Amino acid sequence: MVLKKRLPSRPISFEVPVVPRAPRSSRRRVQHNRIADCKHLCPIELLASLAGKLLQESESSSASNNASDENDVLALCENGIKEERQDVDKPLKVESPEQGSWEESTSIAERCSECKELKCKFENYPQAESDHSQECTSVISGAKPVVCSNIELGDPCTRSFAGILDDGKGDVSLESANRSSFKHLFRDRAVGTNDPEIKLRKRLYGDPVRLTSFSGHKTGTNLVNRDDDKNFSRSNKRSNRIKSFRYHQKIGDHRTRKLLSSKYWRAAPKLWDCDFSKADGDAKAMFVGYKRKALLKREQHPGGLLYKKRKLLDRSSIITSDGVISRESNSNLLQKSLHIDKDILLEGGTFDSVSGSQPLHRLKDANVKFSIKSLKIPELFIDVPETATVGSLKRTVVEAVTAILGSGLRVGVVLRGKKIRDDSRTLLQSGFSCEENLENLGFTLEPVLEKSQQLVVSEDPPLAVPTEASHQLISVQDANVLNIGASDAVAEQHPLTDPCDHVVDNPREDIPSITDNSVDNNSPDCTAIVPLAVVQMEPLATVPPDQKNKRSELCQRRIRRPFSVTEVEALVHAVEEVGIGRWRDVKLCAFENADHRTYIDLKDKWKTLVHTASISPQQRRGEPVPQELLDRVLSAHACWTQHQGKHNAKQAVRKMVEAEVGAEGIKVGGS
DNA sequence: ATTAGGG
DNA sequence: CCCTAAT
């Protein structure tokens, strides 16, 4: 046969060099630093007292009292900045899921020219969002999307709702305030023009709505989500936002969704380095700015951006499993335990893509150093009867947290939204490149607990979709619960996004990963410090652990390892030798020692090679394959395809012969 | 466990 | 690369 003539008697065996394993110690460095600082305690106290007052009055009064309340607030704030009513309303409106597009928000921000900080945060907003996109799925159940718009009221140091009440009035019974009262206090009032709290916050921190959005990132303090009359969940605000989107954003803001779940989801660059540059007020411009500021170059993730719907779901669930306890917890314990700031510093040599033919000597010098900016504890699922006192609620939370911390936490590594469970893998093998993937790296604090903790059993079961009934509950529950009911909707709404490579909370970014070419690679900081400290935790399982792990495991996509020319050549040789359709043999023949190349991979590669050979060179991507090899691919493919039957027959014969020989050999050996 | 294909 | 159906 023609092919045979030029084929070596034996296929070229391709061997993959062994990748040295990096010392585990170098893989991560976690520094426990400081507890979040709460500089604005005073204002908080103020709010607390105000809240208490409002609470008392709310029963008998409604909007009519807002004016007086406002006056009170104003009286307390001497340095407040006068703001127009419209300013108050607009931000809220912007936040509203239904209309919540970043563009709108931006315009609002623009209007608030006085709020430098706001603007600053605004600019970073995309980052912030993306930073925790993995947590997207970690949503507080029962939180109405609508409420989300008002959640942002919290300021950097705001405590949980309960905390506020408590601060102001001690053990205030939640029951004392009926639902409508709460509504007035935390939702309706917030929306209202005269809402004292909003104004106060504005005075103190600028636009309250916006501040909340970023507060967590910037200050490392907690965010308070006063999202619902009934749900005082403390969770990642972003989570709420996302959730709301999922529920209501039928008319999706594609851009937003993409932002949340796709390429931005994992970026966490410079979140803590607030840039006070002025927002230009243009959403696009802001986004551009974001990209421009990106510290890291995102890895080109050819196949990672778009995942199948199913994949998304899986990932979503995974990410969801990564609940987050916002650092803004009212609990001191939480704050102390959870506020771990760190800086991620990446330095060292260059990582080569893990290509079998890549030189390895460089790897030895490639050290990755990083610090973790923050660690978050998994979300807790806590249902508290409405008759519970705030004090009891606080205690409950503390107990829950204590329980978790007490039982120990383990650190998980998330790369591109996927958990890297194989501890034996090196960073390199895991696809961790200091140059490319830092922003895709995240850590999780995973409770060792097997069961979710339902600290308090309430009369109302957790609701996947908030209903009036949920108003009676104070719950911080596992996003998983929510997602169960919303998974479909989510899938439909995010068909093109990659959570993982959004991950993750997403669940992460990937978790979904998601990189896309649009990512700015020109960032001067690309290889600089990478603040990628998206720490996530698996929420206490509300779902059987094994299930979660299973899912997580399934979602752990292998790192991409482009075939090198050497490998391609080996493959071509092998195929020329054994023919197509016998990938196991090809594997044994030329890639026996390349554990990362399965026969399926080889088959796939051959498929792509055939395709590559059939397209114009201009259309080809990646490392160029010598035309000579491509020609051989085509000829070999044609040959084997054409004579498949014949060859199969021959192969069958050969096998029989081999078998006989083997048998004889055994006989001989035996005798 | 492999193979074949679609995604 | 992933996922599956079919062997």
XYZ file of C-alpha atoms (C1' of nucleotides) in Angstrom:
685
model
C 0.000 0.000 0.000
C 1.134 3.422 -0.767
C 0.874 4.578 2.700
C 2.868 1.770 4.001
C 5.772 2.610 1.834
C 6.548 5.752 3.563
C 5.509 4.688 6.916
C 8.088 3.674 9.354
C 7.955 0.131 10.407
C 6.738 1.309 13.713
C 4.647 4.212 14.619
C 6.303 6.972 16.371
C 5.630 6.767 19.942
C 4.880 9.979 21.563
C 5.782 10.331 25.101
C 4.622 12.982 27.366
C 7.128 14.253 29.766
C 6.309 13.937 33.321
C 5.256 17.170 34.791
C 6.902 17.813 38.053
C 4.511 18.405 40.808
C 4.682 21.687 42.488
C 5.026 21.681 46.187
C 1.699 21.860 47.719
C 2.732 24.685 49.877
C 3.216 26.817 46.896
C -0.203 26.227 45.619
C -1.926 28.551 47.844
C -1.235 30.874 50.541
C -3.949 32.091 52.695
C -3.516 34.875 55.006
C -5.917 35.634 57.617
C -5.892 39.224 58.080
C -8.109 41.671 59.483
C -11.608 41.762 60.349
C -13.622 43.928 58.206
C -13.564 47.391 59.325
C -16.678 49.127 60.083
C -15.902 52.708 59.943
C -19.391 53.830 59.661
C -20.599 52.421 62.824
C -22.035 55.660 63.851
C -24.276 55.947 60.909
C -25.320 52.445 61.506
C -26.265 53.131 64.978
C -28.181 55.986 63.703
C -30.004 53.838 61.325
C -30.585 51.333 63.972
C -32.329 53.709 66.183
C -34.226 55.048 63.327
C -35.285 51.616 62.311
C -36.491 50.969 65.740
C -38.493 54.066 65.699
C -39.971 53.377 62.386
C -40.835 49.981 63.489
C -42.847 51.276 66.297
C -44.612 53.765 64.218
C -45.183 51.674 61.224
C -48.131 49.916 62.663
C -50.302 52.921 62.744
C -48.783 55.003 60.131
C -47.983 54.663 56.547
C -46.488 56.866 53.964
C -47.812 59.873 55.703
C -45.258 59.504 58.375
C -42.418 59.374 56.037
C -42.001 63.035 56.123
C -41.512 63.139 59.826
C -39.229 60.227 59.705
C -37.218 61.889 57.182
C -36.958 64.900 59.292
C -35.646 62.849 62.060
C -33.059 61.456 59.908
C -32.118 64.723 58.521
C -31.831 66.129 61.919
C -29.374 63.469 62.740
C -27.349 64.040 59.701
C -25.972 67.443 59.675
C -23.699 66.979 56.800
C -26.068 65.304 54.536
C -26.205 66.242 50.995
C -29.440 67.400 49.663
C -30.716 65.145 47.139
C -33.589 65.199 44.862
C -36.363 62.790 45.194
C -35.840 61.580 41.767
C -32.373 60.622 42.689
C -33.727 58.360 45.253
C -36.241 56.771 43.079
C -34.140 56.290 40.111
C -31.488 54.233 41.661
C -34.077 51.918 42.966
C -35.683 51.729 39.701
C -32.462 50.888 38.136
C -31.923 48.140 40.515
C -35.174 46.643 39.695
C -34.619 43.391 37.975
C -37.111 44.033 35.330
C -35.315 47.036 34.191
C -32.065 46.466 35.793
C -29.622 46.915 33.091
C -26.275 48.227 33.800
C -26.826 50.834 31.240
C -29.639 52.279 33.161
C -27.757 52.109 36.317
C -24.973 53.873 34.735
C -27.064 56.680 33.595
C -28.316 57.040 37.061
C -24.893 57.107 38.410
C -23.989 59.694 35.968
C -26.701 61.854 37.248
C -25.272 61.657 40.629
C -22.224 63.630 39.804
C -21.665 64.414 43.392
C -21.045 60.926 44.407
C -17.520 60.258 43.482
C -17.423 57.204 45.463
C -20.509 56.000 43.902
C -19.087 56.464 40.543
C -16.020 54.765 41.476
C -17.860 51.833 42.668
C -19.961 51.945 39.737
C -17.103 51.547 37.507
C -16.043 48.591 39.360
C -19.406 47.186 39.409
C -18.947 44.876 36.526
C -15.956 43.496 38.203
C -17.675 43.078 41.383
C -20.433 41.266 39.748
C -18.206 39.067 37.863
C -16.086 38.509 40.792
C -18.784 36.702 42.500
C -20.672 35.528 39.648
C -20.079 32.120 40.876
C -22.127 32.976 43.758
C -24.863 33.959 41.537
C -26.658 30.858 42.219
C -26.190 31.266 45.831
C -29.255 33.137 46.298
C -31.294 33.708 49.207
C -34.469 32.011 48.723
C -37.609 33.786 49.202
C -36.085 36.983 48.168
C -38.303 38.597 45.737
C -36.608 39.938 42.767
C -38.420 43.101 43.192
C -37.035 43.448 46.559
C -33.654 43.133 45.178
C -33.923 46.552 43.902
C -34.063 47.819 47.351
C -31.600 45.541 48.854
C -28.889 47.767 47.834
C -29.777 50.117 50.532
C -27.280 48.612 52.790
C -24.084 50.431 53.259
C -20.692 48.977 53.724
C -21.100 48.649 57.362
C -24.687 47.971 57.574
C -25.524 44.997 59.519
C -28.206 42.635 58.859
C -31.646 43.837 59.320
C -31.939 42.003 62.495
C -28.773 43.527 63.636
C -30.009 46.934 63.017
C -33.111 46.403 64.939
C -31.230 44.918 67.700
C -28.764 47.654 67.879
C -31.454 50.132 68.153
C -33.933 48.442 70.321
C -32.424 45.409 71.751
C -34.493 42.344 71.367
C -37.169 43.509 69.137
C -39.619 40.883 68.403
C -40.018 40.404 64.781
C -43.511 39.531 65.421
C -44.179 42.903 66.815
C -43.936 44.273 63.402
C -46.372 42.795 61.054
C -45.541 42.158 57.511
C -46.967 45.298 56.249
C -44.948 47.161 58.718
C -41.835 45.595 57.496
C -42.856 46.374 54.082
C -43.146 49.953 54.908
C -39.911 49.948 56.604
C -37.812 48.130 54.202
C -39.413 48.015 50.982
C -42.120 50.445 50.362
C -40.436 53.091 52.269
C -37.263 52.446 50.560
C -38.931 52.895 47.286
C -40.706 55.914 48.435
C -39.232 59.231 47.792
C -39.274 60.162 51.353
C -37.680 57.152 52.673
C -35.569 58.411 55.484
C -33.240 55.564 55.396
C -32.357 56.093 51.849
C -31.788 59.682 52.380
C -29.742 59.058 55.359
C -27.640 56.629 53.558
C -27.285 58.944 50.746
C -26.097 61.568 52.999
C -23.687 59.366 54.622
C -22.395 57.344 51.800
C -23.673 58.743 48.640
C -26.102 56.806 46.658
C -27.193 54.062 48.928
C -28.254 51.810 46.243
C -25.033 51.765 44.558
C -22.932 51.721 47.568
C -24.360 48.578 48.715
C -23.555 47.009 45.524
C -19.936 47.488 46.002
C -19.536 47.816 49.612
C -18.751 44.246 50.155
C -15.987 44.292 47.721
C -14.473 47.440 48.591
C -14.495 47.426 52.262
C -14.795 43.845 52.937
C -17.615 44.545 55.212
C -20.926 43.051 55.069
C -23.747 43.829 52.917
C -27.144 43.818 54.164
C -29.890 42.630 52.115
C -33.049 43.931 53.216
C -34.678 42.395 50.376
C -37.942 41.339 51.586
C -40.436 42.111 54.135
C -40.024 38.689 55.385
C -36.647 37.677 54.407
C -33.774 39.258 56.053
C -31.235 37.483 54.287
C -27.783 38.315 54.475
C -26.145 37.200 51.551
C -24.287 38.306 48.699
C -26.284 41.028 47.233
C -25.212 40.049 43.874
C -26.745 36.785 44.457
C -29.988 38.376 45.047
C -29.679 40.406 42.049
C -28.939 37.525 39.920
C -31.669 35.560 41.282
C -34.059 38.226 40.616
C -32.904 38.316 37.133
C -33.461 34.732 36.730
C -36.906 34.948 37.936
C -38.025 38.024 36.260
C -35.771 38.915 33.538
C -37.530 37.132 30.836
C -36.717 39.915 28.587
C -33.244 39.404 29.478
C -30.757 41.999 29.321
C -28.410 39.934 27.393
C -25.572 42.035 28.228
C -26.216 41.892 31.849
C -26.715 38.241 31.862
C -23.634 37.743 29.931
C -21.850 39.856 32.354
C -23.120 37.977 35.251
C -22.679 34.546 34.034
C -20.174 34.657 31.366
C -16.888 36.189 30.782
C -17.041 38.593 33.627
C -18.191 36.324 36.233
C -14.943 35.380 37.585
C -13.013 38.471 37.224
C -12.142 39.936 40.503
C -9.440 42.272 39.563
C -8.806 45.209 41.754
C -11.990 45.005 43.543
C -10.416 46.297 46.589
C -8.506 48.937 44.908
C -11.188 51.336 44.346
C -10.443 53.505 41.480
C -11.998 56.824 41.894
C -11.858 57.718 38.349
C -15.018 59.282 37.183
C -17.511 57.215 35.532
C -18.245 58.465 32.159
C -21.783 57.581 32.630
C -21.830 55.381 29.677
C -22.362 51.796 30.369
C -20.319 50.754 27.463
C -17.556 52.997 28.396
C -17.615 51.629 31.839
C -17.402 48.176 30.661
C -14.577 49.040 28.496
C -12.942 50.568 31.420
C -13.424 47.453 33.286
C -11.811 45.432 30.670
C -9.062 47.827 30.369
C -8.450 47.628 34.000
C -8.533 43.962 34.139
C -5.456 42.921 35.856
C -5.242 39.646 34.253
C -5.442 38.491 30.818
C -8.079 35.953 30.567
C -7.085 32.712 29.252
C -8.240 32.051 25.850
C -10.687 29.442 26.448
C -11.775 28.228 23.132
C -14.142 25.636 24.151
C -14.987 26.972 27.464
C -17.250 29.819 26.855
C -20.326 28.240 25.759
C -21.514 25.258 27.526
C -24.401 23.224 26.774
C -27.543 23.927 28.530
C -27.197 20.803 30.447
C -23.777 21.717 31.380
C -24.952 24.995 32.560
C -27.439 23.406 34.722
C -24.940 21.172 36.268
C -22.608 23.902 36.807
C -25.258 26.060 38.056
C -26.090 23.602 40.645
C -22.540 23.322 41.565
C -22.056 26.901 41.805
C -25.167 27.130 43.682
C -23.782 24.783 46.091
C -21.194 27.325 46.810
C -23.189 29.362 49.109
C -21.753 32.386 50.582
C -22.195 33.948 53.848
C -21.694 37.515 53.337
C -19.047 38.991 55.395
C -21.392 41.601 56.412
C -22.819 39.343 58.896
C -24.167 40.860 61.962
C -22.342 38.323 63.917
C -19.016 39.321 65.206
C -17.983 35.819 65.023
C -18.785 35.756 61.424
C -16.922 38.854 60.813
C -13.915 37.666 62.582
C -13.967 34.350 61.032
C -14.920 35.374 57.648
C -13.100 38.485 57.055
C -9.911 37.314 55.757
C -8.248 39.657 53.512
C -5.405 38.859 51.442
C -3.654 39.987 48.421
C -3.073 37.744 45.630
C 0.258 38.239 44.229
C 1.247 36.287 41.321
C 4.713 36.112 40.265
C 7.334 33.770 39.146
C 8.164 32.074 35.964
C 6.030 31.471 33.069
C 3.808 28.558 32.895
C 3.727 26.727 29.724
C 0.575 25.341 28.585
C 0.568 21.806 29.565
C 1.531 20.469 26.334
C 3.320 17.265 26.282
C 6.003 18.609 24.093
C 6.512 21.750 26.047
C 9.774 22.264 27.736
C 9.508 21.544 31.347
C 12.477 23.285 32.741
C 10.579 26.473 32.839
C 8.017 25.031 35.074
C 10.430 24.540 37.836
C 10.928 28.212 38.149
C 7.330 29.023 37.935
C 6.144 29.860 41.339
C 2.788 31.174 41.970
C 2.229 33.317 44.929
C -1.033 34.697 45.862
C -2.967 35.812 48.756
C -6.614 35.535 49.283
C -8.573 38.651 49.635
C -11.487 37.250 51.345
C -12.990 34.048 52.358
C -16.588 33.449 52.602
C -18.466 30.970 54.523
C -21.095 28.954 52.893
C -24.549 30.146 53.060
C -26.550 28.935 55.886
C -29.991 27.743 55.736
C -31.806 29.195 58.595
C -35.452 29.437 59.018
C -36.688 31.349 61.912
C -40.213 31.630 63.039
C -41.560 35.079 62.908
C -42.133 34.929 66.570
C -38.487 34.630 67.202
C -36.753 37.591 68.626
C -33.982 39.287 66.877
C -31.752 38.304 69.663
C -32.577 34.698 69.192
C -32.014 35.059 65.533
C -28.619 36.437 66.129
C -27.795 33.683 68.473
C -28.988 31.210 65.988
C -26.763 32.607 63.363
C -23.836 32.649 65.653
C -24.446 29.099 66.584
C -24.673 28.058 63.032
C -21.473 29.728 62.145
C -19.747 28.447 65.154
C -20.848 25.001 64.322
C -19.385 25.275 60.905
C -16.142 26.728 61.943
C -15.902 24.426 64.814
C -16.253 21.391 62.700
C -13.610 22.642 60.442
C -13.449 23.874 56.996
C -11.541 22.623 54.136
C -10.190 24.634 51.333
C -11.254 23.902 47.866
C -9.723 25.132 44.707
C -11.866 26.302 41.912
C -10.459 26.800 38.537
C -12.612 28.238 35.869
C -15.564 27.510 37.919
C -14.705 23.944 38.437
C -13.495 22.463 41.542
C -10.215 20.821 41.356
C -10.596 17.829 43.505
C -7.571 15.975 42.495
C -5.023 16.994 45.037
C -2.369 15.086 43.256
C -2.476 17.310 40.301
C 0.005 20.060 39.972
C -1.075 23.544 39.357
C 0.182 23.224 35.920
C -1.636 20.051 35.301
C -4.734 21.650 36.544
C -4.399 24.290 33.971
C -3.326 26.936 36.332
C -1.141 29.378 34.591
C 0.098 32.443 36.267
C -0.141 34.273 33.062
C -3.449 33.161 31.917
C -5.613 31.768 34.569
C -5.195 33.630 37.708
C -8.461 35.247 37.416
C -9.956 31.895 37.024
C -8.662 30.656 40.262
C -10.769 30.655 43.294
C -10.848 29.053 46.623
C -13.650 27.769 48.594
C -14.126 27.131 52.186
C -16.102 24.048 52.410
C -17.702 22.932 55.543
C -16.941 19.469 56.521
C -20.434 19.100 57.678
C -22.386 16.564 55.880
C -25.772 17.885 56.510
C -27.163 21.228 56.036
C -28.052 22.943 59.137
C -31.500 23.902 59.649
C -31.156 25.630 62.831
C -34.665 26.576 63.262
C -37.594 24.905 61.865
C -40.191 27.239 60.765
C -43.721 26.611 59.946
C -43.044 27.516 56.429
C -40.894 25.374 54.316
C -38.258 27.033 52.263
C -39.660 28.271 49.102
C -38.035 28.071 45.825
C -40.115 30.880 44.650
C -40.990 33.521 47.063
C -44.553 33.762 47.960
C -46.463 35.645 50.479
C -46.015 32.831 52.841
C -42.344 33.323 52.773
C -42.843 36.652 54.311
C -43.200 34.977 57.561
C -39.798 33.576 57.464
C -36.440 34.853 58.013
C -34.395 32.594 56.015
C -30.977 32.284 54.740
C -31.143 29.230 52.779
C -29.149 27.250 50.458
C -29.412 28.421 46.973
C -29.761 24.882 45.924
C -33.186 24.807 47.183
C -34.055 27.694 45.082
C -32.452 26.424 42.050
C -34.316 23.270 42.121
C -37.353 25.154 41.355
C -35.786 27.624 39.090
C -33.318 25.545 37.241
C -35.283 25.432 34.100
C -35.847 29.066 34.029
C -32.254 29.642 34.642
C -31.229 27.415 31.874
C -33.477 29.157 29.515
C -32.339 32.492 30.502
C -28.706 31.751 30.312
C -28.406 29.512 27.371
C -25.328 31.164 26.145
C -23.596 31.978 29.235
C -21.120 30.005 30.956
C -21.551 30.347 34.588
C -18.473 28.638 35.226
C -16.489 29.974 33.124
C -19.164 32.014 35.348
C -18.949 29.537 37.482
C -19.413 28.434 39.521
C -21.938 30.928 42.189
C -22.222 29.409 39.934
C -21.985 28.786 40.265
C -19.858 29.576 39.531
C -18.035 30.692 35.420
C -17.049 29.104 34.608
C -17.751 28.944 36.907
C -18.970 29.377 34.156
C -15.418 29.781 32.036
C -15.810 31.637 29.851
C -13.373 33.484 28.540
C -13.733 35.137 25.498
C -11.529 36.762 23.075
C -13.076 40.031 23.770
C -11.301 40.043 27.004
C -8.713 42.574 26.977
C -5.355 41.082 26.734
C -3.703 44.377 26.555
C -4.055 45.052 30.129
C -0.752 46.130 31.453
C -1.529 44.270 34.557
C -2.174 41.110 32.810
C 0.588 39.287 34.400
C 0.756 41.389 37.417
C -0.965 40.869 40.605
C -4.057 38.973 40.328
C -6.596 39.545 42.859
C -8.597 36.637 42.208
C -9.860 35.620 45.387
C -13.208 34.426 44.802
C -13.696 32.342 47.732
C -16.651 30.262 47.707
C -18.035 27.748 49.881
C -20.239 24.959 49.383
C -23.275 25.808 51.203
C -24.220 23.505 53.802
C -25.785 20.883 51.858
C -29.432 20.964 51.522
C -28.902 18.343 48.988
C -27.226 15.102 49.758
C -23.503 15.640 49.726
C -22.838 12.865 47.367
C -25.161 14.291 44.854
C -23.478 17.543 44.984
C -20.084 16.058 44.745
C -21.169 13.950 41.929
C -22.364 16.863 40.042
C -19.318 18.812 40.840
C -17.191 16.000 39.709
C -19.004 15.731 36.487
C -18.562 19.334 35.891
C -14.921 19.245 36.290
C -13.877 19.706 32.801
C -10.421 18.735 31.908
C -7.989 21.392 31.193
C -7.465 22.117 27.608
C -4.270 20.808 26.249
C -3.821 21.594 22.639
C -2.072 18.983 20.647
C 1.432 19.915 19.813
C 2.808 19.330 16.394
C 4.775 16.478 17.800
C 1.663 14.874 19.076
C -0.105 15.432 15.837
C 2.674 13.777 14.023
C 2.566 10.838 16.335
C -1.136 10.593 15.842
C -0.876 10.745 12.118
C 1.719 8.077 12.113
C -0.315 5.880 14.310
C -3.426 6.281 12.248
C -1.558 5.644 9.095
C -0.394 2.507 10.703
C -3.458 1.098 12.330
C -6.154 2.937 10.509
C -9.075 4.982 11.640
C -11.641 3.605 13.928
C -9.158 1.792 16.056
C -8.457 4.495 18.482
C -7.571 2.224 21.263
C -4.850 0.787 19.167
C -3.740 4.215 18.155
C -3.540 5.124 21.735
C -1.516 2.113 22.631
C 0.607 2.588 19.626
C 1.592 6.172 19.968
C 0.190 7.609 23.149
C 0.466 4.862 25.607
C 2.425 7.021 27.927
C 0.350 10.071 27.474
C -2.185 9.573 30.147
C -3.923 12.763 29.349
C -4.672 11.601 25.853
C -7.414 9.111 25.764
C -8.369 7.263 22.689
C -11.371 9.454 22.589
C -9.131 12.434 22.549
C -7.191 10.934 19.728
C -10.306 10.235 17.850
C -11.480 13.765 18.397
C -8.183 15.131 17.399
C -8.199 13.168 14.242
C -11.605 14.520 13.538
C -10.405 18.030 13.973
C -7.338 17.334 11.959
C -9.395 16.132 9.088
C -11.483 19.187 9.364
C -8.510 21.443 9.680
C -6.956 19.915 6.634
C -10.069 20.562 4.682
C -10.290 24.231 5.413
C -8.186 27.063 4.250
C -5.089 27.885 6.217
C -6.573 31.246 7.001
C -9.404 29.623 8.806
C -7.222 27.529 10.966
C -6.532 28.502 14.468
C -4.125 27.620 17.118
C -0.707 26.314 16.604
C -0.330 25.785 12.897
C 0.051 22.231 11.839
C 2.504 21.651 9.051
C 0.747 21.258 5.795
C 2.659 18.110 5.240
C 0.986 16.542 8.208
C -2.373 17.731 7.127
C -1.854 16.259 3.749
C -1.028 12.986 5.319
C -4.115 13.270 7.411
C -6.265 13.683 4.402
C -4.666 10.917 2.469
C -4.688 8.556 5.375
C -8.248 9.384 6.194
C -9.328 8.913 2.612
C -7.434 5.727 2.314
C -8.754 4.163 5.448
C -12.228 5.368 4.841
C -12.252 3.943 1.394
C -10.788 0.656 2.329
C -12.198 0.370 5.710
C -13.919 -2.866 5.021
C -10.900 -4.367 3.423
C -8.669 -3.314 6.188
C -11.001 -4.484 8.779
C -10.836 -7.862 7.217
C -7.110 -7.717 7.194
C -7.100 -6.583 10.749
C -9.296 -9.426 11.702
C -6.928 -11.795 10.066
C -4.005 -10.168 11.696
C -5.626 -10.462 15.033
C -6.274 -14.078 14.536
C -2.712 -14.579 13.589
C -1.538 -12.676 16.563
C -3.773 -14.680 18.768
C -2.355 -17.865 17.409
C 1.126 -16.650 17.838
C 0.318 -15.670 21.332
C -1.120 -19.031 22.026
C 1.883 -20.714 20.627
C 4.078 -18.484 22.621
C 2.288 -19.516 25.711
C 2.568 -23.099 24.777
C 6.196 -22.731 24.125
C 6.664 -20.901 27.316
C 4.766 -23.511 29.174
C 6.813 -26.339 27.754
C -14.393 -0.775 27.579
C -14.745 0.952 22.818
C -16.480 3.181 18.998
C -18.924 6.737 16.483
C -20.910 11.122 16.317
C -23.046 15.251 17.704
C -22.310 19.290 20.485
C -13.346 18.507 25.236
C -17.805 16.763 26.642
C -21.697 13.621 26.374
C -24.121 9.657 24.684
C -25.850 5.959 22.314
C -24.659 1.805 20.610
C -21.726 -1.937 20.553
